[in-house]
PDB file of C-alpha atoms in Angstrom:
ATOM      1  CA  UNK S   1      -0.544  -0.216  -0.016  1.00  0.00           C
ATOM      2  CA  UNK S   2       3.229   2.401   0.701  1.00  0.00           C
ATOM      3  CA  UNK S   3       4.287   2.056  -2.403  1.00  0.00           C
ATOM      4  CA  UNK S   4       1.038   2.195  -4.893  1.00  0.00           C
ATOM      5  CA  UNK S   5       1.018   6.280  -2.585  1.00  0.00           C
ATOM      6  CA  UNK S   6       4.469   7.026  -3.314  1.00  0.00           C
ATOM      7  CA  UNK S   7       4.136   6.074  -7.289  1.00  0.00           C
ATOM      8  CA  UNK S   8       0.652   8.177  -6.909  1.00  0.00           C
ATOM      9  CA  UNK S   9       2.932  10.755  -5.279  1.00  0.00           C
ATOM     10  CA  UNK S  10       5.862  10.348  -8.187  1.00  0.00           C
ATOM     11  CA  UNK S  11       3.187  10.931 -10.601  1.00  0.00           C
ATOM     12  CA  UNK S  12       1.057  13.234  -9.360  1.00  0.00           C
ATOM     13  CA  UNK S  13       4.911  15.382  -9.145  1.00  0.00           C
ATOM     14  CA  UNK S  14       5.820  14.822 -13.022  1.00  0.00           C
ATOM     15  CA  UNK S  15       2.560  15.998 -13.743  1.00  0.00           C
ATOM     16  CA  UNK S  16       2.661  19.533 -12.384  1.00  0.00           C
ATOM     17  CA  UNK S  17       6.442  19.875 -13.449  1.00  0.00           C
ATOM     18  CA  UNK S  18       5.444  18.919 -17.107  1.00  0.00           C
ATOM     19  CA  UNK S  19       2.152  21.523 -16.944  1.00  0.00           C
ATOM     20  CA  UNK S  20       4.276  24.352 -15.741  1.00  0.00           C
ATOM     21  CA  UNK S  21       7.223  23.966 -18.866  1.00  0.00           C
ATOM     22  CA  UNK S  22       4.620  25.124 -20.981  1.00  0.00           C
ATOM     23  CA  UNK S  23       4.394  28.565 -19.342  1.00  0.00           C
ATOM     24  CA  UNK S  24       8.259  29.915 -20.759  1.00  0.00           C
ATOM     25  CA  UNK S  25       6.889  28.766 -24.780  1.00  0.00           C
ATOM     26  CA  UNK S  26       6.628  32.066 -26.848  1.00  0.00           C
ATOM     27  CA  UNK S  27       3.159  32.657 -28.953  1.00  0.00           C
ATOM     28  CA  UNK S  28       3.160  34.217 -32.112  1.00  0.00           C
ATOM     29  CA  UNK S  29       3.810  38.504 -31.833  1.00  0.00           C
ATOM     30  CA  UNK S  30       2.906  41.281 -34.556  1.00  0.00           C
ATOM     31  CA  UNK S  31       6.477  43.059 -33.830  1.00  0.00           C
ATOM     32  CA  UNK S  32       6.338  44.964 -37.298  1.00  0.00           C
ATOM     33  CA  UNK S  33       4.279  46.447 -40.480  1.00  0.00           C
ATOM     34  CA  UNK S  34       5.942  47.985 -43.328  1.00  0.00           C
ATOM     35  CA  UNK S  35       3.706  50.102 -45.360  1.00  0.00           C
ATOM     36  CA  UNK S  36       4.197  51.459 -49.110  1.00  0.00           C
ATOM     37  CA  UNK S  37       2.127  52.514 -51.535  1.00  0.00           C
ATOM     38  CA  UNK S  38       0.152  55.890 -50.908  1.00  0.00           C
ATOM     39  CA  UNK S  39       1.062  54.557 -46.996  1.00  0.00           C
ATOM     40  CA  UNK S  40       4.358  55.068 -47.087  1.00  0.00           C
ATOM     41  CA  UNK S  41       3.619  59.110 -47.327  1.00  0.00           C
ATOM     42  CA  UNK S  42       3.806  59.281 -51.474  1.00  0.00           C
ATOM     43  CA  UNK S  43       2.577  62.488 -52.695  1.00  0.00           C
ATOM     44  CA  UNK S  44      -0.919  62.605 -54.848  1.00  0.00           C
ATOM     45  CA  UNK S  45       1.183  62.377 -57.582  1.00  0.00           C
ATOM     46  CA  UNK S  46       1.797  58.417 -57.030  1.00  0.00           C
ATOM     47  CA  UNK S  47      -2.284  58.355 -57.562  1.00  0.00           C
ATOM     48  CA  UNK S  48      -3.338  55.446 -59.091  1.00  0.00           C
ATOM     49  CA  UNK S  49      -3.386  55.429 -62.924  1.00  0.00           C
ATOM     50  CA  UNK S  50      -4.449  52.079 -63.661  1.00  0.00           C
ATOM     51  CA  UNK S  51      -7.878  49.845 -62.120  1.00  0.00           C
ATOM     52  CA  UNK S  52      -5.558  48.065 -58.763  1.00  0.00           C
ATOM     53  CA  UNK S  53      -8.337  46.222 -56.901  1.00  0.00           C
ATOM     54  CA  UNK S  54      -8.258  45.788 -52.984  1.00  0.00           C
ATOM     55  CA  UNK S  55      -6.060  42.502 -52.209  1.00  0.00           C
ATOM     56  CA  UNK S  56      -5.250  40.448 -49.019  1.00  0.00           C
ATOM     57  CA  UNK S  57      -2.529  37.262 -48.913  1.00  0.00           C
ATOM     58  CA  UNK S  58      -0.427  35.865 -46.920  1.00  0.00           C
ATOM     59  CA  UNK S  59       3.498  34.070 -46.747  1.00  0.00           C
ATOM     60  CA  UNK S  60       6.457  33.177 -44.988  1.00  0.00           C
ATOM     61  CA  UNK S  61       9.202  34.735 -45.517  1.00  0.00           C
ATOM     62  CA  UNK S  62      12.530  33.846 -43.046  1.00  0.00           C
ATOM     63  CA  UNK S  63      10.277  32.131 -40.477  1.00  0.00           C
ATOM     64  CA  UNK S  64       7.959  35.453 -40.609  1.00  0.00           C
ATOM     65  CA  UNK S  65       4.262  35.120 -41.298  1.00  0.00           C
ATOM     66  CA  UNK S  66       3.137  37.862 -43.604  1.00  0.00           C
ATOM     67  CA  UNK S  67      -0.178  39.270 -44.471  1.00  0.00           C
ATOM     68  CA  UNK S  68      -0.464  41.589 -47.129  1.00  0.00           C
ATOM     69  CA  UNK S  69      -3.387  44.296 -47.249  1.00  0.00           C
ATOM     70  CA  UNK S  70      -3.871  46.370 -49.909  1.00  0.00           C
ATOM     71  CA  UNK S  71      -7.206  49.059 -50.565  1.00  0.00           C
ATOM     72  CA  UNK S  72      -7.704  51.506 -52.468  1.00  0.00           C
ATOM     73  CA  UNK S  73      -8.876  55.176 -50.870  1.00  0.00           C
ATOM     74  CA  UNK S  74      -9.405  58.881 -51.506  1.00  0.00           C
ATOM     75  CA  UNK S  75      -5.212  60.187 -51.689  1.00  0.00           C
ATOM     76  CA  UNK S  76      -3.832  62.102 -48.017  1.00  0.00           C
ATOM     77  CA  UNK S  77      -5.593  60.155 -45.752  1.00  0.00           C
ATOM     78  CA  UNK S  78      -3.005  58.926 -43.206  1.00  0.00           C
ATOM     79  CA  UNK S  79      -4.301  55.482 -41.123  1.00  0.00           C
ATOM     80  CA  UNK S  80      -3.306  53.980 -38.275  1.00  0.00           C
ATOM     81  CA  UNK S  81      -2.417  50.302 -37.899  1.00  0.00           C
ATOM     82  CA  UNK S  82      -3.144  47.836 -35.085  1.00  0.00           C
ATOM     83  CA  UNK S  83      -2.832  44.138 -35.164  1.00  0.00           C
ATOM     84  CA  UNK S  84      -3.978  41.780 -32.115  1.00  0.00           C
ATOM     85  CA  UNK S  85      -3.620  38.074 -31.329  1.00  0.00           C
ATOM     86  CA  UNK S  86      -6.107  36.388 -29.173  1.00  0.00           C
ATOM     87  CA  UNK S  87      -5.841  32.567 -29.148  1.00  0.00           C
ATOM     88  CA  UNK S  88      -6.273  31.689 -32.823  1.00  0.00           C
ATOM     89  CA  UNK S  89      -7.913  34.967 -34.261  1.00  0.00           C
ATOM     90  CA  UNK S  90      -5.924  37.467 -35.763  1.00  0.00           C
ATOM     91  CA  UNK S  91      -7.492  41.054 -35.662  1.00  0.00           C
ATOM     92  CA  UNK S  92      -5.829  44.162 -37.876  1.00  0.00           C
ATOM     93  CA  UNK S  93      -7.232  47.039 -37.228  1.00  0.00           C
ATOM     94  CA  UNK S  94      -6.454  50.104 -40.002  1.00  0.00           C
ATOM     95  CA  UNK S  95      -7.867  53.559 -39.280  1.00  0.00           C
ATOM     96  CA  UNK S  96      -7.929  56.853 -40.438  1.00  0.00           C
ATOM     97  CA  UNK S  97      -6.041  59.362 -38.581  1.00  0.00           C
ATOM     98  CA  UNK S  98      -6.642  62.501 -41.297  1.00  0.00           C
ATOM     99  CA  UNK S  99      -9.469  64.188 -42.102  1.00  0.00           C
ATOM    100  CA  UNK S 100      -8.327  66.029 -45.308  1.00  0.00           C
ATOM    101  CA  UNK S 101      -8.157  63.580 -48.336  1.00  0.00           C
ATOM    102  CA  UNK S 102      -7.427  65.422 -51.810  1.00  0.00           C
ATOM    103  CA  UNK S 103      -9.532  64.779 -54.381  1.00  0.00           C
ATOM    104  CA  UNK S 104      -7.879  61.671 -55.820  1.00  0.00           C
ATOM    105  CA  UNK S 105      -7.380  58.368 -55.439  1.00  0.00           C
ATOM    106  CA  UNK S 106      -4.595  56.079 -54.360  1.00  0.00           C
ATOM    107  CA  UNK S 107      -3.361  52.537 -53.646  1.00  0.00           C
ATOM    108  CA  UNK S 108      -2.347  51.752 -49.786  1.00  0.00           C
ATOM    109  CA  UNK S 109       0.002  49.139 -48.865  1.00  0.00           C
ATOM    110  CA  UNK S 110       0.328  47.240 -45.578  1.00  0.00           C
ATOM    111  CA  UNK S 111       2.314  44.607 -44.543  1.00  0.00           C
ATOM    112  CA  UNK S 112       2.397  43.049 -41.316  1.00  0.00           C
ATOM    113  CA  UNK S 113       4.834  40.928 -39.746  1.00  0.00           C
ATOM    114  CA  UNK S 114       4.115  38.309 -37.414  1.00  0.00           C
ATOM    115  CA  UNK S 115       7.611  36.387 -35.195  1.00  0.00           C
ATOM    116  CA  UNK S 116       7.019  33.324 -33.188  1.00  0.00           C
ATOM    117  CA  UNK S 117       4.884  31.115 -35.180  1.00  0.00           C
ATOM    118  CA  UNK S 118       3.029  28.686 -34.639  1.00  0.00           C
ATOM    119  CA  UNK S 119       2.017  25.826 -36.040  1.00  0.00           C
ATOM    120  CA  UNK S 120      -1.700  26.516 -35.484  1.00  0.00           C
ATOM    121  CA  UNK S 121      -5.009  27.267 -38.037  1.00  0.00           C
ATOM    122  CA  UNK S 122      -6.216  30.669 -37.437  1.00  0.00           C
ATOM    123  CA  UNK S 123      -8.854  33.225 -38.310  1.00  0.00           C
ATOM    124  CA  UNK S 124      -7.995  36.138 -39.558  1.00  0.00           C
ATOM    125  CA  UNK S 125     -10.716  39.716 -40.311  1.00  0.00           C
ATOM    126  CA  UNK S 126      -9.071  42.519 -41.191  1.00  0.00           C
ATOM    127  CA  UNK S 127     -11.323  46.046 -40.409  1.00  0.00           C
ATOM    128  CA  UNK S 128     -11.097  49.562 -42.688  1.00  0.00           C
ATOM    129  CA  UNK S 129     -12.569  52.047 -40.518  1.00  0.00           C
ATOM    130  CA  UNK S 130     -14.080  49.723 -38.504  1.00  0.00           C
ATOM    131  CA  UNK S 131     -15.800  48.128 -41.126  1.00  0.00           C
ATOM    132  CA  UNK S 132     -14.808  43.891 -41.964  1.00  0.00           C
ATOM    133  CA  UNK S 133     -13.000  44.202 -45.207  1.00  0.00           C
ATOM    134  CA  UNK S 134     -11.605  40.721 -44.973  1.00  0.00           C
ATOM    135  CA  UNK S 135     -11.338  37.739 -43.213  1.00  0.00           C
ATOM    136  CA  UNK S 136     -10.495  33.918 -43.830  1.00  0.00           C
ATOM    137  CA  UNK S 137      -7.947  31.410 -42.737  1.00  0.00           C
ATOM    138  CA  UNK S 138      -4.479  31.111 -42.220  1.00  0.00           C
ATOM    139  CA  UNK S 139      -3.377  27.098 -41.785  1.00  0.00           C
ATOM    140  CA  UNK S 140       0.596  27.625 -40.141  1.00  0.00           C
ATOM    141  CA  UNK S 141       1.027  24.214 -40.088  1.00  0.00           C
ATOM    142  CA  UNK S 142       0.815  23.600 -43.897  1.00  0.00           C
ATOM    143  CA  UNK S 143       2.761  26.825 -44.779  1.00  0.00           C
ATOM    144  CA  UNK S 144       5.150  25.276 -42.430  1.00  0.00           C
ATOM    145  CA  UNK S 145       5.784  21.834 -43.917  1.00  0.00           C
ATOM    146  CA  UNK S 146       5.341  23.994 -47.637  1.00  0.00           C
ATOM    147  CA  UNK S 147       8.722  26.400 -46.765  1.00  0.00           C
ATOM    148  CA  UNK S 148      10.313  23.402 -44.690  1.00  0.00           C
ATOM    149  CA  UNK S 149      10.204  25.210 -41.558  1.00  0.00           C
ATOM    150  CA  UNK S 150       9.628  23.646 -38.111  1.00  0.00           C
ATOM    151  CA  UNK S 151       9.362  25.697 -35.812  1.00  0.00           C
TER     152      UNK S 151
END
């Protein structure tokens, strides 16, 4: 009886130690947004001269997840960019911070970069001025396998 009690106590202690070791595992985080097109401060002379469509795509480069967002809007507008990760949901927010649009159309580009990739599936939503513009799913397990990344 004493041996079985000792085995149960050791097993329980090992279980507690195993559970606590997961606390230091890093989780995916947004660390940078790269701006392009009019989002990078190009002058109104850089306005759209050909038809462009609103676009989103994602890819892995150098062990980082990149989510590219491109959209057409009035020139001379400045946008703030924010990214949040909550569990398996990525939320990207682009909000207008200036109110003086010019009389032209411009193409805005934002590439959100994430590090500490986790092999799981994420749902994402992109909101521009509070309105949902894009949504979808990113399967990092599949992307990492295709790119021979086993982080």
